[in-house]
Every structure is written in structure tokens, then in C-alpha cells.
Coordinates of C-alpha atoms in Angstrom, one line a residue:
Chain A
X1 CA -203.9 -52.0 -117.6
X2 CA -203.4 -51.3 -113.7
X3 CA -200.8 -52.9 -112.2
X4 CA -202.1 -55.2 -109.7
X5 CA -204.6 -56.1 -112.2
X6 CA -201.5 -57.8 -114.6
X7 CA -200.2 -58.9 -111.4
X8 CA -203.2 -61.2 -110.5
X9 CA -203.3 -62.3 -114.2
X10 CA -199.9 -63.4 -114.5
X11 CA -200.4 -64.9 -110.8
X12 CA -203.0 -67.3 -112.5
X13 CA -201.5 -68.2 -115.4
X14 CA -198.3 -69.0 -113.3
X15 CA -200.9 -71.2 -110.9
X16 CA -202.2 -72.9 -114.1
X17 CA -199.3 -73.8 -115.4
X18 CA -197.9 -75.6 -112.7
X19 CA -201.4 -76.9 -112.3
X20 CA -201.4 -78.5 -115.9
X21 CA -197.6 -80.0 -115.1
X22 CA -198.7 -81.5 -112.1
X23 CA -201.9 -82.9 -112.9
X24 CA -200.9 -84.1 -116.4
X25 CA -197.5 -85.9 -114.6
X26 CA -195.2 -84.3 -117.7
X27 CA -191.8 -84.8 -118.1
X28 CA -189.3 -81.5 -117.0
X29 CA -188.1 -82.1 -120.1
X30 CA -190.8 -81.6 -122.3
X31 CA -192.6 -79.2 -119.6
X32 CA -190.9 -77.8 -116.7
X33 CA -192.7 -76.7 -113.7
X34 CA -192.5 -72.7 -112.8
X35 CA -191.5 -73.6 -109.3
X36 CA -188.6 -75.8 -111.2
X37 CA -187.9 -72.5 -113.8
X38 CA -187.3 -70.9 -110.8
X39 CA -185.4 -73.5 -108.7
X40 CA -182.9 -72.7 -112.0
X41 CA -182.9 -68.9 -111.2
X42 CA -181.4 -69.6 -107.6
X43 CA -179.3 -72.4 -108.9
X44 CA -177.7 -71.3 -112.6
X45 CA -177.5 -67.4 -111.4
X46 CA -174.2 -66.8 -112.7
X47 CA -174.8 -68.5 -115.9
X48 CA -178.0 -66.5 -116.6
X49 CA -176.5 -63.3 -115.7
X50 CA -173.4 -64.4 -117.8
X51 CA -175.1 -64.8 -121.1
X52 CA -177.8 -62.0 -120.0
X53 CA -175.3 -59.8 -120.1
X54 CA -173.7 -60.8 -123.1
X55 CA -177.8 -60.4 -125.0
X56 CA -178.4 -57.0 -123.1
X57 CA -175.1 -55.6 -125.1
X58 CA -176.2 -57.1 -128.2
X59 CA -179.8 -55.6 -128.1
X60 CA -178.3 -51.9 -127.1
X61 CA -175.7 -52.0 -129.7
X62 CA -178.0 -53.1 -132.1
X63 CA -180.9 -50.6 -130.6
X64 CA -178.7 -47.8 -130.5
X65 CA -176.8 -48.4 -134.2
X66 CA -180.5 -48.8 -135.4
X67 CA -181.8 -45.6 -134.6
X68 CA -179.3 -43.6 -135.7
X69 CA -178.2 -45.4 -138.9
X70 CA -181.9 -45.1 -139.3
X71 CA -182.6 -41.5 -138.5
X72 CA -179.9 -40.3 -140.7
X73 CA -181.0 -42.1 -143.8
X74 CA -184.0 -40.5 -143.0
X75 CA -182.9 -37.0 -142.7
X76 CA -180.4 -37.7 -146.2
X77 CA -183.5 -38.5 -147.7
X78 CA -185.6 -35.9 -147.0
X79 CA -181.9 -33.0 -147.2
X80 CA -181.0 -34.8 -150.9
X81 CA -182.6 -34.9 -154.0
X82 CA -180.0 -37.6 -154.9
X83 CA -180.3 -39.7 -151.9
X84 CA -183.9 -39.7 -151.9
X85 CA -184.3 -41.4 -155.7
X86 CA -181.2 -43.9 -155.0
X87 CA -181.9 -44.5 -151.4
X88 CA -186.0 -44.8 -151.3
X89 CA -186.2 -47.9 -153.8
X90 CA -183.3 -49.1 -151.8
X91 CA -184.9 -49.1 -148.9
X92 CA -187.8 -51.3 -150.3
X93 CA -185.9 -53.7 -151.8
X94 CA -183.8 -54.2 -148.7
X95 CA -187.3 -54.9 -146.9
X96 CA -188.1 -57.6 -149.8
X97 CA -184.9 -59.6 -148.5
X98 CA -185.6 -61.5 -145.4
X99 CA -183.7 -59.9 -142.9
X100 CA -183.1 -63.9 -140.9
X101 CA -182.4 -65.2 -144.0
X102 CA -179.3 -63.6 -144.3
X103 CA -178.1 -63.9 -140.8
X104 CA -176.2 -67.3 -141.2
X105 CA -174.5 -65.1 -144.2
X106 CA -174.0 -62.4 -141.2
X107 CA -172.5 -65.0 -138.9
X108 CA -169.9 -66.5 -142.0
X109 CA -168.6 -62.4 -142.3
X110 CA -168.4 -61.2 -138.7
X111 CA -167.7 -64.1 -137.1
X112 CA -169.3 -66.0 -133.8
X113 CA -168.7 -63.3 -131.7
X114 CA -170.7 -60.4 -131.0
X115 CA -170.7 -58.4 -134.3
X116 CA -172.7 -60.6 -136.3
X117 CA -176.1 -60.2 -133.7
X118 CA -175.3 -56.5 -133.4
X119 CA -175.6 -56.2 -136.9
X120 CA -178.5 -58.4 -137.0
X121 CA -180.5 -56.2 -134.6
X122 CA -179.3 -53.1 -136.4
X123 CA -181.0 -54.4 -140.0
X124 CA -184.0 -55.3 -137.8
X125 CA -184.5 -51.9 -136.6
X126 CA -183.0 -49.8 -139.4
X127 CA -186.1 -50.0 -141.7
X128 CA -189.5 -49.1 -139.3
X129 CA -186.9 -46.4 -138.1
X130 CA -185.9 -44.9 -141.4
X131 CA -189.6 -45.1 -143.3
X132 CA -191.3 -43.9 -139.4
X133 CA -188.6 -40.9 -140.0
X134 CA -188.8 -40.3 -143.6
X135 CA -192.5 -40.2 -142.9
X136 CA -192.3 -37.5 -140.1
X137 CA -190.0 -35.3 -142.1
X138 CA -191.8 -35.4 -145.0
X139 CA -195.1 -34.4 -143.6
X140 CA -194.1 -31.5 -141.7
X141 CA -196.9 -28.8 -141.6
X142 CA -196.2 -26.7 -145.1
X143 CA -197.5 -23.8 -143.1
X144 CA -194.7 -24.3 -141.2
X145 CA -192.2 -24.1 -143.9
X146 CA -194.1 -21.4 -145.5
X147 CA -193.5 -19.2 -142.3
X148 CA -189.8 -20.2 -142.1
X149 CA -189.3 -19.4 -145.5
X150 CA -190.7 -16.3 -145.3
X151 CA -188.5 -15.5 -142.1
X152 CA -185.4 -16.1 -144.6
X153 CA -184.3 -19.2 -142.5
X154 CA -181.9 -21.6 -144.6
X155 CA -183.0 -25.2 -145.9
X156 CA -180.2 -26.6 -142.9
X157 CA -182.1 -24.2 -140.3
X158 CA -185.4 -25.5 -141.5
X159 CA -184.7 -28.8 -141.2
X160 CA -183.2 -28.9 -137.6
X161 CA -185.7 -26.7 -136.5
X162 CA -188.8 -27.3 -137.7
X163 CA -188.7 -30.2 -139.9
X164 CA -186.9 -32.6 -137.3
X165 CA -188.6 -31.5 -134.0
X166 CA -192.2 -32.3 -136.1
X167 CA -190.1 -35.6 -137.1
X168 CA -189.9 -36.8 -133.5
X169 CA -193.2 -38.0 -132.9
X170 CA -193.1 -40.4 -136.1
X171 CA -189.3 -41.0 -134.9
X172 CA -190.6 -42.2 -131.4
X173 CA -193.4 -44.7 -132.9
X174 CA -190.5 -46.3 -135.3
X175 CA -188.0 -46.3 -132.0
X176 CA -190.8 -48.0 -129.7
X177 CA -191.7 -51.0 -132.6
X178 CA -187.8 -51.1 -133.1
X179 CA -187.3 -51.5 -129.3
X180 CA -189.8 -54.3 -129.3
X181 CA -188.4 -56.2 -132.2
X182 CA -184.5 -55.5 -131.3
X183 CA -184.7 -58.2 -128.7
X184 CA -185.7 -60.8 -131.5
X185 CA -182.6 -60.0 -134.4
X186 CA -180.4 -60.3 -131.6
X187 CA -181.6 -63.5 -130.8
X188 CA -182.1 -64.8 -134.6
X189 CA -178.4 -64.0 -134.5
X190 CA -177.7 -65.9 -131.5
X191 CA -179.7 -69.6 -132.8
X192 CA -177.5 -69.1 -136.2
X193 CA -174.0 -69.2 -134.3
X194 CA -172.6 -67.7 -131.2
X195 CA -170.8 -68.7 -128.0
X196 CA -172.6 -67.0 -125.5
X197 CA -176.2 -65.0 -125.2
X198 CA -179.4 -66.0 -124.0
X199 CA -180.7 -67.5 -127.6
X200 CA -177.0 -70.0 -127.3
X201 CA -178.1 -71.1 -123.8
X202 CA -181.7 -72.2 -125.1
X203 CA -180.8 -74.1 -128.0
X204 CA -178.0 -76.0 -125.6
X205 CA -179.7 -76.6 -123.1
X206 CA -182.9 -77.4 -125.1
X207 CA -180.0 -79.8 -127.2
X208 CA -179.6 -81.6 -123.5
X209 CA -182.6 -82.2 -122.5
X210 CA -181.9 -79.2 -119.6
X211 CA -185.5 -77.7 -120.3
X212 CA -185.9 -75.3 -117.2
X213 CA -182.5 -73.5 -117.6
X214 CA -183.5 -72.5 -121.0
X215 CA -187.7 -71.1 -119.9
X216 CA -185.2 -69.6 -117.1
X217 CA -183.1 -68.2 -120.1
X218 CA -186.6 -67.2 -121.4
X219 CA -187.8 -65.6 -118.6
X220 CA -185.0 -63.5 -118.6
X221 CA -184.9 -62.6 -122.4
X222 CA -188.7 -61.8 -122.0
X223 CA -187.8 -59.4 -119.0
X224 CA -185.3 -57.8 -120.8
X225 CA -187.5 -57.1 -123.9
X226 CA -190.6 -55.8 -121.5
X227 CA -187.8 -53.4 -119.4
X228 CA -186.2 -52.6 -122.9
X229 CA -189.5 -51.2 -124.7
X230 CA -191.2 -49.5 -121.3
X231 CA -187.5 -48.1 -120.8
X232 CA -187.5 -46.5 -124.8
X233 CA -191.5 -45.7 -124.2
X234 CA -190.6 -43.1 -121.2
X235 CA -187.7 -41.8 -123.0
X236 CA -189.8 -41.1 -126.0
X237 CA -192.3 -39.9 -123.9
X238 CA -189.4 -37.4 -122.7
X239 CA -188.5 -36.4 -125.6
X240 CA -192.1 -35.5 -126.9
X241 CA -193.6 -34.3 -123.9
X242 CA -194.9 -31.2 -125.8
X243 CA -196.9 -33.3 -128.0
X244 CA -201.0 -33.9 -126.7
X245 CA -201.4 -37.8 -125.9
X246 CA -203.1 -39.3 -128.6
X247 CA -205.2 -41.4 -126.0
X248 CA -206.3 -38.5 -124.4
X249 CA -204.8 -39.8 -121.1
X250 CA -202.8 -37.3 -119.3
X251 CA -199.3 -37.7 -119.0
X252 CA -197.0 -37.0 -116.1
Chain B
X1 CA -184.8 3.6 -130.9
X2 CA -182.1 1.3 -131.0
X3 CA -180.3 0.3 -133.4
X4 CA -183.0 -2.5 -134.7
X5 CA -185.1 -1.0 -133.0
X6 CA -188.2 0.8 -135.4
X7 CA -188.3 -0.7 -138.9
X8 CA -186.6 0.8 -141.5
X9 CA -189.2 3.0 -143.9
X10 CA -192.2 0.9 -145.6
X11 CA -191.7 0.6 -148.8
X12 CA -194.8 1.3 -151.3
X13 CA -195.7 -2.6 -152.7
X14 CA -196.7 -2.6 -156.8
X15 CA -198.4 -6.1 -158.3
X16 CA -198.3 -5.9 -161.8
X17 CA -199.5 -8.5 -164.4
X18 CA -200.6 -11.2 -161.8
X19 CA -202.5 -14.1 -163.3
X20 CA -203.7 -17.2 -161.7
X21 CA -205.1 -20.1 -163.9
X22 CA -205.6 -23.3 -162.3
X23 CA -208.1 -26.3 -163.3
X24 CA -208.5 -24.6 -166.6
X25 CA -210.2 -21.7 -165.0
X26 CA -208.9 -17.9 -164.9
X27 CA -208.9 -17.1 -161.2
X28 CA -207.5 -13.5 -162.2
X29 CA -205.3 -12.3 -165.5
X30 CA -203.2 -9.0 -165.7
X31 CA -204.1 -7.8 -162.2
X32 CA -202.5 -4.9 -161.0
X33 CA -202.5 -3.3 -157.4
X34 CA -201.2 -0.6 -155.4
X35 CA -200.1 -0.8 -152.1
X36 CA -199.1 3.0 -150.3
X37 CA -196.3 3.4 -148.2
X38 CA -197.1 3.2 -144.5
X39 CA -200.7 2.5 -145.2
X40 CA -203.1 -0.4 -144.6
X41 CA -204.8 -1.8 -147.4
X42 CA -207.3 -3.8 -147.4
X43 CA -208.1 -6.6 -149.9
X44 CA -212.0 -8.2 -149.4
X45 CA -213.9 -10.0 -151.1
X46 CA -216.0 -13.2 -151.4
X47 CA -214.1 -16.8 -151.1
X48 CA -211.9 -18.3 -154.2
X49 CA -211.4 -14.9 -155.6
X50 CA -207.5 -15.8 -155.2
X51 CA -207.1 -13.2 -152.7
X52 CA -204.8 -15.4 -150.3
X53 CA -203.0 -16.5 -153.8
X54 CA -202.3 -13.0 -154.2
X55 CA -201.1 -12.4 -151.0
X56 CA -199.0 -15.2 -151.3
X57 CA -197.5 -14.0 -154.4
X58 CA -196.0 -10.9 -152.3
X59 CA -195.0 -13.5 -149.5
X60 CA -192.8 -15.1 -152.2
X61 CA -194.9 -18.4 -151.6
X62 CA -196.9 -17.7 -154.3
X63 CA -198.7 -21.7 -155.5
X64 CA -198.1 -23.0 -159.1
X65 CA -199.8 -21.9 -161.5
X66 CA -199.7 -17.7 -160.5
X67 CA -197.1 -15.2 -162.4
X68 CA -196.7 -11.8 -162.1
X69 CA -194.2 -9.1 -160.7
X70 CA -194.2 -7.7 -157.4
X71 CA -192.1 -4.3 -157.0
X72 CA -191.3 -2.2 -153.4
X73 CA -191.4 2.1 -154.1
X74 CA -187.5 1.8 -153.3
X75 CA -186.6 -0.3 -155.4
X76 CA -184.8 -2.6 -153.1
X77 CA -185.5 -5.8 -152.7
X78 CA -188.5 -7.2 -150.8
X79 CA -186.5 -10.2 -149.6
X80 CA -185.9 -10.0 -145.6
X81 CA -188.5 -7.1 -145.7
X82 CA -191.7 -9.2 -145.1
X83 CA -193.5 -10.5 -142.2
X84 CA -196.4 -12.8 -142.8
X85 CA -199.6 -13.9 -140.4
X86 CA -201.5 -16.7 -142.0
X87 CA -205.0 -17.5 -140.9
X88 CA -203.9 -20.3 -138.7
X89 CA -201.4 -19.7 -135.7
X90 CA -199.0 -22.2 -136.9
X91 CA -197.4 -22.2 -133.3
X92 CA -194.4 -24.5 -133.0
X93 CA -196.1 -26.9 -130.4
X94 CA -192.7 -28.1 -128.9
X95 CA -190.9 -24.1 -128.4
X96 CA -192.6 -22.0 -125.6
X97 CA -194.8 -19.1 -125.9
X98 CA -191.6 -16.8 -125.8
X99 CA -189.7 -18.8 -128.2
X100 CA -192.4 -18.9 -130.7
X101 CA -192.5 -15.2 -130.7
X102 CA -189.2 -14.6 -131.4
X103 CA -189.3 -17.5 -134.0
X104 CA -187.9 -15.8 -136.6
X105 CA -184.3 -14.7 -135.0
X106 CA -183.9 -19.1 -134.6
X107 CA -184.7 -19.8 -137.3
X108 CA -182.5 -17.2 -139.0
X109 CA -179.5 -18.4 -136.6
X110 CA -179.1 -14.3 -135.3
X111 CA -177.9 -15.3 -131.7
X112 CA -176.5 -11.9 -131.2
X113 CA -180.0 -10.3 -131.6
X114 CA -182.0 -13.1 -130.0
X115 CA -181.6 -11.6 -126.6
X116 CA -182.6 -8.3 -127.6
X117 CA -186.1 -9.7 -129.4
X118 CA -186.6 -11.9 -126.3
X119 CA -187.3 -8.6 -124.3
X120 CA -189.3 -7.2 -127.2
X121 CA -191.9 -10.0 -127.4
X122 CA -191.7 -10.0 -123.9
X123 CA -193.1 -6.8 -123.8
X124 CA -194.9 -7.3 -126.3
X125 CA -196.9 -10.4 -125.1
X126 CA -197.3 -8.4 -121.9
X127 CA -199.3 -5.6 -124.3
X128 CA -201.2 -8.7 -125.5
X129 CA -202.2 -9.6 -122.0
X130 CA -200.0 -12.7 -122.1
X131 CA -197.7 -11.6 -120.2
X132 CA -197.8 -14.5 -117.6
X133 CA -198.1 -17.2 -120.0
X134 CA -194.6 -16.7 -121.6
X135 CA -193.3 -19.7 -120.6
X136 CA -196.1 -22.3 -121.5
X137 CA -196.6 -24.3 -124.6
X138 CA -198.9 -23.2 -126.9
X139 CA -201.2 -26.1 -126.5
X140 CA -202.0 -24.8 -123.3
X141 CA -203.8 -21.9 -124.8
X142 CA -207.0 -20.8 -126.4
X143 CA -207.2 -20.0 -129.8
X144 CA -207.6 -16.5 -128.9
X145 CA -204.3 -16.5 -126.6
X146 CA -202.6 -18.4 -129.9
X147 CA -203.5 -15.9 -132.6
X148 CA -202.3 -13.0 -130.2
X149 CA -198.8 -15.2 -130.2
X150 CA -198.7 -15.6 -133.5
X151 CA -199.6 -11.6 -134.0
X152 CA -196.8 -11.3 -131.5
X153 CA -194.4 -13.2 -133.6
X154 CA -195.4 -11.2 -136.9
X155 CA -194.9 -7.8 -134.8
X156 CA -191.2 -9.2 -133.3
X157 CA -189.9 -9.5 -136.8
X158 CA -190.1 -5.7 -137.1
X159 CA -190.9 -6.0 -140.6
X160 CA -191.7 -2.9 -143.1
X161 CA -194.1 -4.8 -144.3
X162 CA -196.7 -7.2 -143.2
X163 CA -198.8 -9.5 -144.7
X164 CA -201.9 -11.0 -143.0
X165 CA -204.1 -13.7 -144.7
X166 CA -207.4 -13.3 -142.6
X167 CA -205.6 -13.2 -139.1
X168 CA -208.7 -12.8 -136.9
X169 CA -211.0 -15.5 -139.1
X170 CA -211.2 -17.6 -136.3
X171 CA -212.1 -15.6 -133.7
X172 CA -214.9 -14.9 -131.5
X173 CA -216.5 -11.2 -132.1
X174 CA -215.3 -9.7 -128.8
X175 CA -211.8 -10.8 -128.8
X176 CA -211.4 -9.8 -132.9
X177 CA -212.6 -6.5 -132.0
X178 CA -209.6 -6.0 -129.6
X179 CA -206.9 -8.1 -131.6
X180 CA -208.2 -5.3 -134.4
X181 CA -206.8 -2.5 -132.1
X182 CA -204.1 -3.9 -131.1
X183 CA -202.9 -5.0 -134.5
X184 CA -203.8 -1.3 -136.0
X185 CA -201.7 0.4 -132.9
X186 CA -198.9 -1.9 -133.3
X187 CA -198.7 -1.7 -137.3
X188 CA -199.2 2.2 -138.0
X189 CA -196.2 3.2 -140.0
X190 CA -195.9 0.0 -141.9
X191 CA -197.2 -1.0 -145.4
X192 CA -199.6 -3.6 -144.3
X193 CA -202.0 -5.8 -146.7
X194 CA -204.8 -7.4 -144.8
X195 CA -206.6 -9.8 -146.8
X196 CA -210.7 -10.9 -145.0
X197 CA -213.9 -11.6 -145.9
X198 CA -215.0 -9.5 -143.4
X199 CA -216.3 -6.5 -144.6
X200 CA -216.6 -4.9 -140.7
X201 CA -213.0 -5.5 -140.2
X202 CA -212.3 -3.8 -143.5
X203 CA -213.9 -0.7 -142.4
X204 CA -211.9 -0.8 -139.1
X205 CA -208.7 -1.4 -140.5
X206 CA -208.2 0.1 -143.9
X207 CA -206.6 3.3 -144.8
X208 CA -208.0 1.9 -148.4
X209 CA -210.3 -0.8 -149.0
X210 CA -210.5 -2.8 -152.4
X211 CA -213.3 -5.1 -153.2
X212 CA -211.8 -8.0 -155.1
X213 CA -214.5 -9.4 -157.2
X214 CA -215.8 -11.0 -160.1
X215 CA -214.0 -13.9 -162.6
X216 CA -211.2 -13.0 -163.7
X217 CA -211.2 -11.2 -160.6
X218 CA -210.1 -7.8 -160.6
X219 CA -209.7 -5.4 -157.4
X220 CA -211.5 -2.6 -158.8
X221 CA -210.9 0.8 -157.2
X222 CA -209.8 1.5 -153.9
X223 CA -212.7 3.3 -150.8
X224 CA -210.4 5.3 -149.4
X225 CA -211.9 6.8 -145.6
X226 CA -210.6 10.2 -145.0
X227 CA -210.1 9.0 -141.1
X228 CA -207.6 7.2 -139.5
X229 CA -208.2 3.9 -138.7
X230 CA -209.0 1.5 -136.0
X231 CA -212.3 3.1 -136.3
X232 CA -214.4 2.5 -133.7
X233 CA -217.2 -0.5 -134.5
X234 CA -219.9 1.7 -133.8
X235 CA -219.1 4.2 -134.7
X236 CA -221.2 6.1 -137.8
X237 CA -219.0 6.4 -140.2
X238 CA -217.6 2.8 -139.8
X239 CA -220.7 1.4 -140.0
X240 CA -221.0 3.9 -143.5
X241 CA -218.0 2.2 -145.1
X242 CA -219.2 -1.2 -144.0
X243 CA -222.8 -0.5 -145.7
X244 CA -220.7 0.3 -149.3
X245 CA -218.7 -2.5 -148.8
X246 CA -221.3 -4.6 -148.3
X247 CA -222.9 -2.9 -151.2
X248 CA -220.3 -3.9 -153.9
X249 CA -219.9 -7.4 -152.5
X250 CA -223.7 -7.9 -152.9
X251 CA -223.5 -6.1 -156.4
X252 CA -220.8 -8.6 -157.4
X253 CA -222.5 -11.4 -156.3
X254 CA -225.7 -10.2 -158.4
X255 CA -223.7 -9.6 -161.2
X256 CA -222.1 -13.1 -161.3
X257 CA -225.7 -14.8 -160.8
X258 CA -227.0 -12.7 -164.2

């Protein structure tokens, strides 16, 4: 979608909405205006950028332990016999178990503080990132391997030079849905107990009737999440540059 | 040359008691072949016959369901001693034209003579008429620009002996004909096994021809040219060997209809 295209649709839906608040006389409580929301942004911009903060770190963290705890279960999967029939029905079952189930458990071992939404986000990511991995490596090209076997490489050689460059394409679809869900464990993690964070400020303010500090809270958590996933998009774009676009659009 | 410079002396290749069953069906039992020292042999014949299997079997990456023994003239072991080109490029799409050629010293983790096979398929890719496209990604390239890397690769790896599964399959007429010289210049002095369904390329190529054919298949005796190859396409005598091969494959193909 072009860019001043989304512009001029999220210009209207804006217009609407303060439209429908208007004309329907609602409550800022129940409804806020977006010319209220963003009285807040001017007003509460130390609060916003206070518990902003405090959610950005939380989503990195998380992000960050995700992939990698992710991509190396993948890669001990694929390297280890052992690993592969202990970890693989693992993994599965660990996907049976509600991940938000378990985060007021999460909150009772690490504590209010930030720990408890890191790890959060990290169990939200860790399983599209592992299976999108395991999947990659496990379907390299056997010509491939034929060739490098033939060339007397080693299994280690194999697998960090052919097996986990053909990976990255399947590593950069699980890292661009676990970018877009980070956003949410940490979040989940923040509604179950914490002292600070964008998800705390919601459910306070929500808690005092303070409705257009928490759609500014929102706003903010939405930006975030958008910036986040176009931000992991170009580096995984980077990182397979040599790889056709599947769209057939060119890339720059 | 230098020190890893030429390859050291092609060993003579001996399959002995190959057999390939899959599906319940004998592809071939007890099959025996020869493969000279220094010479090209090639191996023809109609599709399914298990010629690639057999090839494969010499590559070490034979498929399950194939036995058999595969010897070298010296004795020694073929392991180390084998380059292989396989009908498809199989490019690395992320390494550069350069780095796929010399594909074989990464993957092998021999830095110390990586710099010294850089030059090498750097000259030659510039034999290859690729010398400007070094640098670029393989995607960038036709698939007559990626079988000469990938023929590039095979020939960087300085190999005794070479293995190619129907290398040119894929290839228009004109540029097969020249990929043909090229790959005969480059290979003379090597034991080389050149499996195709082409029976043209066959009577380019060969020092020794065998017609693999019938079920179980054998390989049958070798045509053995008194020339030297490339022959020329056009030449008489090519087009000779061509008509006999051509003859036996149709004579197979009779015989398996009867």
C-alpha cells in the first residue's frame, strides 16, 4: 500500500471517529475523542515516554532472547540425533500449554519487575522461531549436501555453511511473525502484574475512569509494534538480500 | 606447476558387483565397469537405466538400495580424489560467482589455499567468458552462465577424477556445443565418467563409449574411437560413432518391446 494512500485512510478513520464521539455526545470515559487522545500526548508526555520506555525494553529483551533461544534449539535439533527425539515432542507439547495461561505463574517466580514480561515475550516468540528454523534447516537442498559431501566438508562445515545460510529465509519469516506478536506477551505480562509499562498504565487508568491516557498509552504501544515489525522486516530483508522476492517486486 | 597446482595422476576407477533393486524391481545386478586412467568414459543410455545411481555409487552418494565395490588402479583411496557436476548448477544463491567456484576450499575450511584457488577460478571463469561477472550472484545469471560456474567449480577442485551426471542436459544446442570443448580441454588427463542421454555428446566426448541398456541393465562393451576427442560435431567420423550409438540404443529399445 502507497504511503499517502494509508495516510488518507487513517486521516478518515481518525475524522470518523471524532465524528461518531461528537455526534453521539459520549462520555470521554467510555469514548474519548482523538483530538482528547492527543490533548494527553502533549499533557502526560513524561508519563508515556516513562512506561514506553520501560515496554520497548521488555519487547527487545524478549525479541532478542527469542530468536536466539529459538535458533539454537533449532540448529541442536537439526546437529543432534538426541536433541531432535527429546526436544521435537517437547516442543509440541510446550505449544499445547497456553503460553498467557502461565504468565500469572511467571509473575509469582520472577517477580513484578521486568523479568517476568521478558520471559513472557521470549515463550511467545521461542516456538514460530524454533519450528520456522527447524523447518529451514531441515529442508536444505540435498543436492546441496550431496555436493558438500563430496567436497569432504565436515557435518559442522555443512551446517554453517550451507545448511544455516538456506535456514535464513525460513528464520526471517519466524523472526517477522515473532516481531509482530513480541509486543503482545509483553503486554499479557504487563495486565498480570507489574509496576510500570504501557499494558500497567491501561488497566490503571482504564481502573480510574482516565480513558484517553490509556488510547494515548495505546497509540503508543501500537506505534511501537508497527516500527518494531517494519524495523525486523528491513533487517531481514538485509540479511537475505540474495534471495529473489517472492512477490516478484524488486527490492532495493 | 605449483605445488597444488596439476592434479596428482588419475587413477583407473573399477565397479565391481553393483546391483540396484528398488520397488521390487532389478534396476541392474552384478554390474561391472571399467574406467581407464586419464580417459573419458562415457556412460549412455536411455532414462531409469540407473546410470546416475551408478554414478552416484562412485560419488560415494550412492541411494539405498545399491551395493557394490568401487576400486581406483592405485589402490589408494578415492576419498578427497573426486569432483562431481550434477545435472543441476546447485549454485549457493547467497555466495558470489567467485565464491561459488571455489566452493569447495570453504567448505573444507583450507584458508591457506583459498587465496590461491580464488585466482584459479578467476582465471578460469575468465576462460568461461565470465570473467566480468565474478562478483554477482548467481541469480543474476542464465542458466548457461550458471552451468559454466558450476563446471568452473568442478574444474577448481583439481580433482583426478570427475564425475558428471548429464552436465549440459539443460542446455540450448549452441552453448552445449562450446561448454563440450571447454569441458574436454580443461579435463584431458583426468579419469572422467560422463553420464547423458545424448548420444551426440557421447561421440564428442568419449575416449570410450558404453551403451547402458536393457533390465537388469548391463553396460555392454565399450566403442572405443581411435581419435582424440572433442570431435568436431560435424565432422564425419563423429557423426559415424553417433549413427552406432544410436544404433544400439534403438536395438535396445526393440529388444525390450519383443
Amino acid at each position: 500500500m502507497s504511503v499517502p494512500r494509508a495516510l488518507v485512510v487513517a486521516a478518515g478513520l481518525i475524522a470518523a471517529w471524532e465524528a461518531l464521539v461528537r455526534v453521539a455526545d459520549l462520555p470521554h470515559y467510555i469514548l474519548p475523542a482523538p483530538s482528547r487522545v492527543a490533548a494527553e500526548f502533549v499533557g502526560r508526555a513524561d508519563v508515556l515516554l516513562l512506561h514506553g520506555l520501560s515496554t520497548a525494553a521488555e519487547i527487545v529483551l524478549g525479541l532478542s532472547g527469542g530468536l536466539v533461544l529459538g535458533a539454537l534449539t533449532a540448529l541442536a535439533m537439526v546437529r543432534f540425533a538426541a536433541a531432535r527425539r527429546w526436544g521435537l515432542p517437547l516442543l509440541v507439547v510446550s505449544q499445547a500449554i497456553p503460553v498467557f495461561a502461565i504468565a500469572p505463574l511467571l509473575v509469582l517466580w520472577l517477580g513484578y519487575g521486568m523479568a517476568s514480561k521478558v520471559a513472557m515475550a521470549v515463550l511467545v516468540i521461542y516456538f514460530p522461531v524454533a519450528s520456522a528454523s527447524y523447518d529451514g534447516l531441515r529442508r536444505t537442498n540435498p543436492g546441496y549436501l550431496d555436493l558438500a559431501k563430496v567436497m569432504g566438508a565436515s557435518p559442522w562445515q555443512i551446517l554453517l555453511r550451507v545448511r544455516l545460510p538456506a535456514a535464513l529465509p525460513a528464520f526471517a519469516a519466524g523472526a517477522r511473525v515473532a516481531a509482530s506478536v513480541a509486543p503482545i506477551g509483553a503486554v499479557i505480562g504487563e495486565w498480570v502484574g507489574a509496576s510500570s509499562g504501557l499494558g500497567y498504565l491501561m488497566m490503571q487508568q482504564l481502573a480510574r475512569g482516565q480513558t484517553p491516557l490509556a488510547f494515548a498509552a495505546l497509540v503508543v504501544l501500537a506505534s511501537m509494534a508497527v516500527a518494531l515489525y517494519f524495523a525486523v522486516d528491513a533487517a531481514m530483508n538485509r540479511l537475505t538480500s540474495w534471495q529473489p522476492a517472492i512477490d516478484g517486486e524488486t527490492r532495493s | 606447476m605449483t605445488i597444488e597446482g596439476a592434479p596428482d595422476r588419475a587413477p583407473a576407477i573399477h565397479i565391481r558387483g553393483a546391483r540396484l533393486a528398488y520397488g521390487g524391481r532389478t534396476v541392474f545386478d552384478d554390474l561391472s565397469l571399467d574406467l581407464p586412467a586419464g580417459r573419458t568414459t562415457c556412460l549412455l543410455g536411455p532414462s531409469g537405466v540407473g546410470k546416475t545411481s551408478l554414478l552416484r555409487l562412485i560419488a560415494g552418494l550412492a541411494p539405498a538400495g545399491t551395493r557394490g565395490t568401487v576400486e581406483s588402479g592405485d589402490g589408494a583411496s578415492l576419498e578427497g580424489r573426486i569432483a562431481w557436476m550434477a545435472q543441476t548448477d546447485l549454485l549457493l544463491p547467497w555466495l558470489s560467482v567467485v565464491e561459488n567456484a571455489v566452493l569447495g576450499f570453504r567448505l573444507r575450511g583450507d584458508t591457506p589455499a583459498l587465496a590461491h584457488a580464488r585466482r584459479r577460478a578467476t582465471d578460469i571463469l575468465a576462460d568461461l567468458g565470465l570473467g566480468d561477472r565474478i562478483g554477482d550472484r548467481p541469480a543474476t545469471l542464465s542458466g548457461g552462465m550458471r552451468q559454466r560456474v558450476a563446471l568452473a567449480r568442478t574444474l577448481v577442485e583439481q580433482r583426478p577424477v570427475v564425475l558428471m551426471d548429464e552436465p549440459f542436459a539443460q542446455l540450448d544446442a549452441i552453448t552445449r556445443l562450446s561448454l563440450q570443448d571447454l569441458s574436454a580441454t580443461w579435463l584431458r588427463g583426468r579419469t572422467v565418467l560422463l553420464v547423458t542421454h545424448d548420444p551426440l555428446e557421447a561421440a564428442r566426448l568419449g575416449h570410450l563409449v558404453h551403451v547402458m541398456t536393457g533390465s537388469p541393465a548391463t553396460p555392454g562393451d565399450a566403442i572405443v574411437p581411435d581419435d582424440v576427442p572433442p570431435r568436431p560435431p560435424a565432422a564425419p567420423a563423429t557423426l559415424a560413432i553417433q549413427a552406432t550409438l544410436l544404433r544400439r540404443l534403438a536395438d535396445a529399445h526393440a529388444g525390450d518391446r519383443a
